[in-house]
Coordinates of C-alpha atoms and ligand atoms in Angstrom, one line a residue:
X1 CA -21.7 17.5 19.3
X2 CA -18.3 17.0 18.4
X3 CA -17.6 18.6 14.9
X4 CA -16.5 16.1 12.2
X5 CA -13.4 15.9 10.5
X6 CA -12.8 16.8 6.9
X7 CA -11.5 13.8 5.3
X8 CA -9.9 13.5 1.2
X9 CA -9.2 10.4 -0.4
X10 CA -7.0 11.7 -3.3
X11 CA -6.3 9.3 -6.2
X12 CA -3.2 8.7 -7.8
X13 CA -2.1 5.9 -10.5
X14 CA -3.1 2.4 -9.1
X15 CA -5.5 0.0 -10.1
X16 CA -8.3 1.6 -8.0
X17 CA -8.3 -1.2 -5.6
X18 CA -7.4 0.9 -2.8
X19 CA -9.7 3.4 -3.2
X20 CA -12.4 0.3 -3.7
X21 CA -11.2 -1.3 -0.6
X22 CA -12.5 1.8 1.5
X23 CA -15.9 1.0 0.2
X24 CA -15.8 -2.4 1.2
X25 CA -15.7 -0.9 4.4
X26 CA -19.6 -1.7 3.7
X27 CA -21.9 -0.8 7.3
X28 CA -18.4 0.1 9.1
X29 CA -18.1 3.2 6.8
X30 CA -20.5 4.7 8.1
X31 CA -20.0 4.2 11.8
X32 CA -16.4 6.4 10.2
X33 CA -19.1 8.5 8.7
X34 CA -20.2 9.6 12.6
X35 CA -16.5 10.7 13.0
X36 CA -15.8 12.1 9.4
X37 CA -17.2 14.3 6.1
X38 CA -15.7 13.3 3.2
X39 CA -14.5 16.5 0.8
X40 CA -13.1 14.2 -1.7
X41 CA -13.5 10.8 -2.9
X42 CA -13.5 10.5 -6.9
X43 CA -14.6 7.0 -6.7
X44 CA -17.5 7.4 -4.4
X45 CA -18.6 11.2 -4.3
X46 CA -19.1 14.1 -6.4
X47 CA -17.6 16.3 -3.7
X48 CA -14.5 18.2 -5.0
X49 CA -14.2 20.8 -2.0
X50 CA -10.7 23.4 -2.0
X51 CA -9.3 24.4 1.3
X52 CA -8.0 22.4 4.4
X53 CA -8.6 18.7 5.3
X54 CA -7.8 17.3 8.4
X55 CA -7.3 13.8 7.5
X56 CA -5.7 13.2 3.5
X57 CA -5.7 9.7 2.6
X58 CA -3.5 9.4 -0.8
X59 CA -3.5 5.8 -3.1
X60 CA -1.5 5.0 -6.1
X61 CA 1.6 5.9 -7.0
X62 CA 3.1 8.9 -8.6
X63 CA 3.2 8.1 -12.4
X64 CA 2.3 11.6 -14.1
X65 CA 2.9 15.0 -13.7
X66 CA -0.8 14.9 -12.7
X67 CA -0.3 12.6 -10.0
X68 CA 2.5 14.9 -8.4
X69 CA 0.8 17.9 -8.6
X70 CA -2.3 16.1 -7.0
X71 CA 0.0 14.6 -4.1
X72 CA 1.7 18.0 -3.0
X73 CA -1.7 20.0 -3.0
X74 CA -3.1 16.4 -0.9
X75 CA 0.2 17.0 1.3
X76 CA -0.4 20.9 1.6
X77 CA -3.7 20.6 2.6
X78 CA -4.2 17.8 5.0
X79 CA -2.9 18.0 8.9
X80 CA -2.7 14.2 8.8
X81 CA -1.1 12.4 5.4
X82 CA -1.5 8.6 5.0
X83 CA -0.1 6.8 2.0
X84 CA -2.6 3.7 1.4
X85 CA -1.8 0.8 -0.3
X86 CA 1.8 -0.9 -1.4
X87 CA 1.4 1.5 -4.5
X88 CA 2.0 4.6 -2.3
X89 CA 4.3 3.4 0.2
X90 CA 6.5 1.0 -1.6
X91 CA 5.6 1.6 -5.5
X92 CA 4.1 -1.9 -6.3
X93 CA 4.5 -3.5 -9.4
X94 CA 4.5 -0.7 -11.5
X95 CA 7.6 1.2 -9.5
X96 CA 9.3 -2.4 -9.9
X97 CA 9.2 -3.1 -13.4
X98 CA 12.7 -4.1 -15.3
X99 CA 12.4 -0.9 -17.7
X100 CA 11.0 2.4 -16.3
X101 CA 7.5 3.4 -17.9
X102 CA 9.3 6.6 -19.6
X103 CA 11.7 4.4 -21.5
X104 CA 9.0 1.7 -22.7
X105 CA 6.7 4.9 -23.7
X106 CA 9.4 6.0 -26.1
X107 CA 10.4 2.3 -27.0
X108 CA 6.5 1.8 -28.7
X109 CA 5.8 5.9 -29.4
X110 CA 9.2 7.3 -30.4
X111 CA 10.4 10.5 -29.0
X112 CA 7.2 12.2 -28.9
X113 CA 5.7 9.5 -27.5
X114 CA 4.6 10.9 -24.1
X115 CA 1.3 12.7 -24.5
X116 CA 0.2 11.6 -20.7
X117 CA 3.5 13.2 -19.5
X118 CA 4.1 9.9 -17.6
X119 CA 7.1 10.0 -15.3
X120 CA 8.8 6.5 -13.8
X121 CA 6.7 5.1 -11.4
X122 CA 7.6 5.5 -7.8
X123 CA 5.4 5.8 -4.2
X124 CA 3.7 8.8 -3.0
X125 CA 6.4 8.8 0.1
X126 CA 9.3 9.4 -2.1
X127 CA 8.2 12.8 -2.7
X128 CA 6.2 13.9 0.5
X129 CA 6.1 13.3 4.3
X130 CA 3.4 11.0 5.2
X131 CA 2.3 10.9 8.9
X132 CA 1.2 6.9 8.6
X133 CA 1.9 4.4 5.8
X134 CA -0.3 1.7 5.6
X135 CA 0.9 -1.1 3.1
X136 CA -0.8 -4.1 1.3
X137 CA -2.0 -4.7 -2.0
X138 CA -4.7 -3.9 -1.1
X139 CA -4.5 -3.2 2.6
X140 CA -6.1 -5.1 5.5
X141 CA -9.4 -3.0 5.8
X142 CA -9.5 -3.2 9.5
X143 CA -6.2 -1.8 9.6
X144 CA -7.9 1.3 8.3
X145 CA -10.6 1.5 10.2
X146 CA -9.1 1.4 13.1
X147 CA -6.0 4.0 12.1
X148 CA -9.2 6.3 11.5
X149 CA -11.2 5.5 14.4
X150 CA -7.9 6.5 16.4
X151 CA -6.9 9.4 14.6
X152 CA -10.8 10.7 15.2
X153 CA -10.3 10.2 18.8
X154 CA -6.8 11.7 19.2
X155 CA -4.6 8.5 19.6
X156 CA -1.8 7.5 17.7
X157 CA -2.8 4.7 15.1
X158 CA -1.4 1.2 16.0
X159 CA 2.1 0.8 13.6
X160 CA 2.8 -3.2 12.7
X161 CA 6.7 -3.8 13.2
X162 CA 6.7 -7.4 13.5
X163 CA 7.2 -9.9 10.2
X164 CA 3.7 -12.2 8.8
X165 CA 5.0 -15.0 10.6
X166 CA 4.4 -13.7 13.9
X167 CA 0.9 -13.7 12.9
X168 CA 0.9 -16.9 11.5
X169 CA 2.3 -18.1 14.9
X170 CA -0.8 -16.4 16.8
X171 CA -3.4 -18.1 14.5
X172 CA -1.5 -21.5 14.9
X173 CA -1.6 -21.7 11.2
X174 CA 1.0 -24.5 9.8
X175 CA 4.1 -22.7 8.2
X176 CA 3.9 -23.6 4.5
X177 CA 7.8 -22.8 4.1
X178 CA 8.7 -25.3 6.4
X179 CA 6.1 -27.9 6.1
X180 CA 4.9 -27.7 2.2
X181 CA 8.4 -25.8 0.4
X182 CA 6.0 -23.0 -0.9
X183 CA 7.9 -20.0 -1.6
X184 CA 6.2 -18.0 1.3
X185 CA 8.1 -14.4 1.8
X186 CA 6.5 -14.3 5.2
X187 CA 9.6 -14.0 7.1
X188 CA 11.0 -11.1 5.6
X189 CA 7.3 -9.2 5.1
X190 CA 6.0 -6.5 7.5
X191 CA 2.9 -8.3 8.9
X192 CA -0.4 -6.7 10.1
X193 CA -2.4 -8.8 7.3
X194 CA -3.2 -11.3 10.0
X195 CA -1.3 -13.7 7.7
X196 CA -4.1 -13.8 5.2
X197 CA -2.8 -15.4 2.2
X198 CA -1.2 -18.5 4.6
X199 CA -4.8 -18.6 6.3
X200 CA -5.9 -19.9 2.3
X201 CA -3.2 -22.4 2.3
X202 CA -0.8 -19.9 0.1
X203 CA 2.7 -18.5 0.6
X204 CA 3.2 -15.0 1.3
X205 CA 4.0 -13.1 -1.8
X206 CA 5.2 -9.6 0.1
X207 CA 2.6 -7.2 -0.8
X208 CA 3.3 -5.3 2.3
X209 CA 6.5 -4.8 1.3
X210 CA 9.9 -5.5 3.5
X211 CA 9.9 -5.5 6.7
X212 CA 11.9 -2.6 8.1
X213 CA 15.0 -3.1 11.0
X214 CA 17.2 -5.9 11.4
X215 CA 15.6 -8.4 8.5
X216 CA 17.9 -11.4 6.8
X217 CA 16.7 -11.0 3.1
X218 CA 19.9 -13.1 2.4
X219 CA 18.7 -15.9 4.6
X220 CA 15.2 -16.1 2.8
X221 CA 17.0 -16.1 -0.5
X222 CA 19.3 -19.0 0.6
X223 CA 16.4 -20.8 2.3
X224 CA 14.5 -20.7 -1.2
X225 CA 17.2 -21.4 -3.4
X226 CA 17.6 -24.4 -1.3
X227 CA 14.1 -25.5 -1.9
X228 CA 15.1 -25.6 -5.3
X229 CA 13.8 -22.3 -6.9
X230 CA 15.7 -20.8 -9.4
X231 CA 17.7 -17.7 -9.1
X232 CA 15.7 -15.5 -11.5
X233 CA 12.6 -17.0 -9.9
X234 CA 13.5 -16.1 -6.4
X235 CA 14.9 -12.7 -7.3
X236 CA 11.7 -11.6 -9.4
X237 CA 9.3 -12.5 -6.5
X238 CA 11.5 -10.3 -4.0
X239 CA 11.0 -7.4 -6.7
X240 CA 7.4 -7.8 -7.4
X241 CA 6.3 -5.1 -4.9
X242 CA 9.4 -3.2 -4.2
X243 CA 12.8 -2.4 -5.1
X244 CA 14.5 -4.8 -3.2
X245 CA 17.7 -6.6 -3.6
X246 CA 17.9 -10.0 -2.1
Ligands
LIG1 S1 -1.5 -1.3 -3.7 FE1 -2.5 -3.0 -5.1 S2 -5.0 -2.7 -5.0 FE2 -4.1 -0.8 -4.3 S3 -4.0 0.7 -6.0 FE3 -2.0 -0.5 -6.1 S4 -2.0 -2.2 -7.2 FE4 -4.2 -1.6 -6.8
LIG2 S1 0.0 -12.7 3.6 FE1 1.8 -11.1 2.1 S2 1.1 -11.5 0.3 FE2 -0.5 -12.2 1.6 S3 -1.9 -9.9 2.4 FE3 -0.2 -10.5 4.0 S4 1.5 -9.7 3.1 FE4 0.3 -9.6 1.6

């Protein structure tokens, strides 16, 4: 019988959706437990094991000093660290706000108004190197499942490197940008969600973050302007999940 790998889920500041989404694997979570023992997963278990982890998962942003300590600790103790969800990979909504968190606290509570020792929210990947980033708000459960299965088998997880549009074409979904003039960010957003929103008739709001490499946000900006969306609306849309200038 193969020895199981030690898995830890470390939760930083976020809505909790990415940790909860692990539980939404339902019966497939039990498939994973054939290969993994959980040593830390605040939302699901009272286990709190010190020491080495084969695989660590971090969700959420670094928004407090406690987050930063937890993240560094997880990095130091994990052979393989996964940044899971857009909070961890790109900062998501709380890192995209116009006014940084510390300034907000100061505006409301004055100079002493930071009892939580809040930091300006940043993605985990800005503080530590990770071995795999799985974005999404929340991420696609299948992507996490396949990644953990591959790691358990000693294989490198699949890393999508194409825009959401590719998945629309593969699924033969009608283009909501061209056909319905919806403000869809699919052309400049990293795929891997199987175009979930377009399947439901909605435009992509960019929750998996910008597609790295040769992408043309200025072109997307011009298309949306041409469709009648105003500049402020477009800029806000671009910045919802990542600090990304059109
Ligand atoms: S990425 Fe989205 S779902 Fe995940 S913790 Fe952050 S806000 Fe919640
Ligand atoms: S279509 Fe866009 S907003 Fe929807 S899940 Fe995929 S990346 Fe996120």
